Amino acid sequence: MSVTSALFDLDGTLVDPAGAITSGIRHALVAHGLADPGEAQVEALVGPPLQVGLRTIDGVTDENIEKIIATYRSRYEEFGMDESKIYPGVIQLLQALRRANIYVAVTTAKPVNIARKLLDRKGLTEHLDAIHGNESEHGEMGSSKTHIVAAALKDADLDASSSVVIGDRYYDVDAARENSVASIGVSWGFAQDNELSHADLLVDTTGQLAVALLGEQIAQTLESENNGVQEGAK
């Protein structure tokens, strides 16, 4: 790929939530008297805004959803951000992209203020040119991330034909396509079944991602210098 800008999803792409999101959601549901839906069902909620995803859970209503989200966010800010881990090789990749004068931004469905806190706490903000996300929890745009990618393109006057969206869910692939941008799906996140099959490219490691974005020669140098630009475990 000939890339001048790379737009990264956050959870499941740059950062491994290490169970903090799913355990936090399950904790919040139980705290408000609902049945624990189990890890498998809650994993599918990692991606879209909570206002959208939570409504697929039995017992979540207009009356209790705000309280459930508030309980989740309180726990996430107290414990979850610290439990989250940067996937191995991500910092080296971001540094290499910046050295290559490739514009690097985050495009996440998270509320942008929460995304900034997480990125600051993990020391990733300094490796980014911009951070884009939803303005609130309310999911006014549903599960779509099209408006988030569109904002990233517009705000920095990026060339869509040489930009790429990188993410672990079909929301990322769809947002890329709807903005006439290429997409790369990463297999180490929270994709369900074959939901990334429509991505322009699917990679299994951050080493493969480095090859796609920077070319094999630079990627090999990164791997040699940093002892493995690779995927992290969920």
Short mmCIF file of C-alpha atoms in Angstrom, two decimals:
data_model
loop_
_atom_site.label_atom_id
_atom_site.label_comp_id
_atom_site.label_asym_id
_atom_site.label_seq_id
_atom_site.Cartn_x
_atom_site.Cartn_y
_atom_site.Cartn_z
CA MET A 1 0.00 0.00 0.00
CA SER A 2 1.06 3.59 -0.67
CA VAL A 3 -0.03 5.19 2.61
CA THR A 4 0.14 8.83 3.72
CA SER A 5 -2.23 8.54 6.70
CA ALA A 6 -3.15 5.67 9.03
CA LEU A 7 -6.34 5.81 11.11
CA PHE A 8 -6.31 3.31 13.98
CA ASP A 9 -9.11 1.90 16.06
CA LEU A 10 -8.25 1.81 19.76
CA ASP A 11 -9.50 -1.15 21.85
CA GLY A 12 -8.59 -4.44 20.22
CA THR A 13 -6.22 -2.75 17.77
CA LEU A 14 -3.71 -0.59 19.64
CA VAL A 15 -4.65 -1.51 23.19
CA ASP A 16 -5.62 -4.86 24.67
CA PRO A 17 -8.35 -4.16 27.24
CA ALA A 18 -7.17 -7.31 29.05
CA GLY A 19 -10.74 -8.14 30.08
CA ALA A 20 -11.31 -4.72 31.66
CA ILE A 21 -14.15 -3.80 29.30
CA THR A 22 -15.98 -7.11 29.41
CA SER A 23 -15.54 -7.66 33.14
CA GLY A 24 -16.59 -4.05 33.77
CA ILE A 25 -19.78 -4.44 31.74
CA ARG A 26 -20.63 -7.69 33.48
CA HIS A 27 -19.98 -6.09 36.88
CA ALA A 28 -22.24 -3.13 36.03
CA LEU A 29 -25.07 -5.37 34.83
CA VAL A 30 -24.98 -7.52 37.96
CA ALA A 31 -24.70 -4.42 40.18
CA HIS A 32 -28.03 -3.28 38.77
CA GLY A 33 -29.78 -6.60 39.32
CA LEU A 34 -29.40 -8.11 35.85
CA ALA A 35 -28.14 -11.58 35.03
CA ASP A 36 -24.51 -11.95 33.99
CA PRO A 37 -24.70 -12.69 30.23
CA GLY A 38 -21.27 -14.32 30.18
CA GLU A 39 -17.98 -13.38 28.56
CA ALA A 40 -18.79 -14.54 25.02
CA GLN A 41 -21.87 -12.36 24.64
CA VAL A 42 -20.23 -9.33 26.21
CA GLU A 43 -17.13 -9.59 23.97
CA ALA A 44 -19.38 -8.75 21.02
CA LEU A 45 -20.08 -5.38 22.68
CA VAL A 46 -16.47 -4.22 22.34
CA GLY A 47 -16.62 -1.77 19.47
CA PRO A 48 -19.91 0.13 19.24
CA PRO A 49 -21.02 2.80 21.72
CA LEU A 50 -22.33 1.35 24.99
CA GLN A 51 -25.74 2.93 24.41
CA VAL A 52 -26.02 0.74 21.31
CA GLY A 53 -24.37 -2.49 22.45
CA LEU A 54 -25.97 -2.68 25.89
CA ARG A 55 -29.45 -2.65 24.39
CA THR A 56 -28.82 -6.15 23.04
CA ILE A 57 -28.62 -7.46 26.62
CA ASP A 58 -31.77 -8.83 28.26
CA GLY A 59 -33.05 -6.53 30.99
CA VAL A 60 -31.37 -3.34 29.78
CA THR A 61 -34.02 -0.64 29.36
CA ASP A 62 -34.34 3.10 28.83
CA GLU A 63 -34.85 3.38 32.58
CA ASN A 64 -31.64 1.68 33.71
CA ILE A 65 -29.14 2.05 30.88
CA GLU A 66 -27.66 5.37 32.02
CA LYS A 67 -27.05 4.02 35.54
CA ILE A 68 -25.44 0.87 34.13
CA ILE A 69 -23.11 2.95 31.95
CA ALA A 70 -22.22 5.23 34.87
CA THR A 71 -21.32 2.20 37.01
CA TYR A 72 -19.24 0.75 34.19
CA ARG A 73 -17.39 4.01 33.51
CA SER A 74 -16.58 4.55 37.18
CA ARG A 75 -15.03 1.09 37.43
CA TYR A 76 -13.24 1.46 34.08
CA GLU A 77 -11.60 4.75 35.03
CA GLU A 78 -10.60 3.43 38.45
CA PHE A 79 -9.28 0.03 37.37
CA GLY A 80 -9.82 -0.72 33.69
CA MET A 81 -7.48 1.80 32.14
CA ASP A 82 -4.59 0.58 34.24
CA GLU A 83 -5.39 -3.04 33.43
CA SER A 84 -5.36 -2.34 29.68
CA LYS A 85 -2.12 -3.15 27.89
CA ILE A 86 -0.53 -1.84 24.71
CA TYR A 87 -0.14 -4.68 22.23
CA PRO A 88 3.52 -5.66 21.71
CA GLY A 89 5.11 -3.80 18.82
CA VAL A 90 2.50 -1.04 18.65
CA ILE A 91 4.68 1.79 19.97
CA GLN A 92 7.54 0.84 17.65
CA LEU A 93 5.13 0.77 14.71
CA LEU A 94 3.65 4.17 15.55
CA GLN A 95 7.12 5.66 15.93
CA ALA A 96 8.17 4.24 12.56
CA LEU A 97 5.06 5.63 10.87
CA ARG A 98 5.78 9.09 12.22
CA ARG A 99 9.42 8.85 11.10
CA ALA A 100 8.12 8.02 7.63
CA ASN A 101 5.99 11.20 7.72
CA ILE A 102 2.78 9.17 7.75
CA TYR A 103 -0.06 10.95 9.55
CA VAL A 104 -1.29 8.82 12.47
CA ALA A 105 -4.66 9.23 14.18
CA VAL A 106 -7.02 7.25 16.37
CA THR A 107 -10.62 6.81 15.20
CA THR A 108 -12.58 5.16 18.00
CA ALA A 109 -16.25 4.83 18.92
CA LYS A 110 -15.27 5.58 22.52
CA PRO A 111 -16.25 9.00 23.85
CA VAL A 112 -13.29 11.13 22.84
CA ASN A 113 -12.63 12.35 26.40
CA ILE A 114 -12.34 8.75 27.63
CA ALA A 115 -10.13 7.83 24.69
CA ARG A 116 -7.80 10.74 25.48
CA LYS A 117 -7.51 9.66 29.11
CA LEU A 118 -6.64 6.09 28.12
CA LEU A 119 -4.12 7.18 25.47
CA ASP A 120 -2.53 9.66 27.89
CA ARG A 121 -2.30 7.06 30.64
CA LYS A 122 -0.70 4.54 28.29
CA GLY A 123 1.78 7.05 26.87
CA LEU A 124 0.43 6.75 23.34
CA THR A 125 -0.74 10.33 22.77
CA GLU A 126 2.76 11.55 21.96
CA HIS A 127 2.87 9.12 19.01
CA LEU A 128 -0.36 10.44 17.46
CA ASP A 129 -1.29 13.42 15.33
CA ALA A 130 -4.97 13.40 16.33
CA ILE A 131 -7.63 11.58 18.33
CA HIS A 132 -11.20 11.27 17.06
CA GLY A 133 -14.17 9.66 18.78
CA ASN A 134 -17.80 10.11 19.70
CA GLU A 135 -18.77 13.22 21.63
CA SER A 136 -20.76 11.24 24.21
CA GLU A 137 -22.02 7.81 25.24
CA HIS A 138 -25.38 8.28 23.59
CA GLY A 139 -24.61 6.73 20.24
CA GLU A 140 -26.58 9.27 18.20
CA MET A 141 -25.03 7.75 15.06
CA GLY A 142 -25.77 4.17 16.13
CA SER A 143 -22.91 1.71 15.78
CA SER A 144 -21.50 3.44 12.70
CA LYS A 145 -18.01 4.95 12.76
CA THR A 146 -18.41 6.57 9.34
CA HIS A 147 -18.72 10.05 10.84
CA ILE A 148 -15.59 9.54 12.95
CA VAL A 149 -13.43 8.55 9.99
CA ALA A 150 -14.98 11.38 7.96
CA ALA A 151 -14.04 13.88 10.67
CA ALA A 152 -10.44 12.62 10.73
CA LEU A 153 -10.18 13.02 6.95
CA LYS A 154 -11.75 16.48 6.95
CA ASP A 155 -9.97 17.97 9.95
CA ALA A 156 -6.50 17.21 8.60
CA ASP A 157 -7.44 17.51 4.92
CA LEU A 158 -6.27 13.95 4.31
CA ASP A 159 -6.24 12.25 0.92
CA ALA A 160 -8.73 9.37 1.16
CA SER A 161 -7.05 7.54 -1.72
CA SER A 162 -3.80 7.18 0.28
CA SER A 163 -5.35 6.72 3.72
CA VAL A 164 -6.12 3.46 5.47
CA VAL A 165 -8.32 2.50 8.42
CA ILE A 166 -6.93 -0.22 10.70
CA GLY A 167 -9.29 -1.99 13.10
CA ASP A 168 -10.51 -5.25 14.59
CA ARG A 169 -14.29 -4.98 13.93
CA TYR A 170 -16.51 -4.67 10.89
CA TYR A 171 -17.49 -1.19 12.05
CA ASP A 172 -13.98 -0.10 11.03
CA VAL A 173 -14.17 -1.81 7.65
CA ASP A 174 -17.60 -0.32 6.92
CA ALA A 175 -16.50 3.19 7.95
CA ALA A 176 -13.48 2.92 5.66
CA ARG A 177 -15.54 1.79 2.69
CA GLU A 178 -18.17 4.49 3.22
CA ASN A 179 -15.39 7.10 3.13
CA SER A 180 -13.65 5.56 0.08
CA VAL A 181 -10.68 4.59 2.24
CA ALA A 182 -8.78 1.30 2.24
CA SER A 183 -9.09 -0.97 5.27
CA ILE A 184 -6.87 -3.40 7.13
CA GLY A 185 -8.45 -5.83 9.57
CA VAL A 186 -6.38 -7.10 12.52
CA SER A 187 -7.15 -10.57 13.78
CA TRP A 188 -5.92 -10.12 17.36
CA GLY A 189 -8.89 -8.10 18.59
CA PHE A 190 -12.60 -8.82 19.02
CA ALA A 191 -13.79 -9.78 15.55
CA GLN A 192 -16.65 -12.27 15.58
CA ASP A 193 -16.50 -15.18 13.10
CA ASN A 194 -15.64 -13.86 9.60
CA GLU A 195 -16.69 -10.26 10.08
CA LEU A 196 -13.42 -8.90 8.69
CA SER A 197 -13.72 -10.79 5.41
CA HIS A 198 -14.54 -7.59 3.51
CA ALA A 199 -11.40 -5.76 4.63
CA ASP A 200 -8.94 -4.99 1.85
CA LEU A 201 -6.27 -6.82 3.84
CA LEU A 202 -6.29 -8.99 6.95
CA VAL A 203 -3.18 -9.25 9.14
CA ASP A 204 -2.40 -11.58 12.02
CA THR A 205 0.53 -9.74 13.56
CA THR A 206 1.78 -6.19 13.91
CA GLY A 207 4.78 -7.37 11.90
CA GLN A 208 2.49 -8.04 8.96
CA LEU A 209 0.83 -4.68 9.56
CA ALA A 210 4.22 -2.96 9.46
CA VAL A 211 4.96 -4.63 6.12
CA ALA A 212 1.64 -3.40 4.70
CA LEU A 213 2.11 0.18 5.88
CA LEU A 214 5.87 0.66 5.59
CA GLY A 215 7.23 -2.03 3.31
CA GLU A 216 9.14 -5.19 4.07
CA GLN A 217 12.58 -3.62 4.45
CA ILE A 218 11.53 -1.15 7.17
CA ALA A 219 9.37 -3.78 8.86
CA GLN A 220 12.32 -6.19 9.05
CA THR A 221 14.45 -3.45 10.59
CA LEU A 222 11.77 -2.81 13.20
CA GLU A 223 11.51 -6.48 14.05
CA SER A 224 15.26 -6.80 14.39
CA GLU A 225 15.66 -3.67 16.50
CA ASN A 226 12.68 -4.24 18.76
CA ASN A 227 12.70 -8.01 19.10
CA GLY A 228 9.42 -8.69 17.38
CA VAL A 229 6.73 -6.40 16.07
CA GLN A 230 3.91 -8.81 16.66
CA GLU A 231 0.40 -9.33 17.88
CA GLY A 232 -0.58 -9.34 21.53
CA ALA A 233 -2.76 -11.89 23.25
CA LYS A 234 -6.32 -10.93 24.00
#
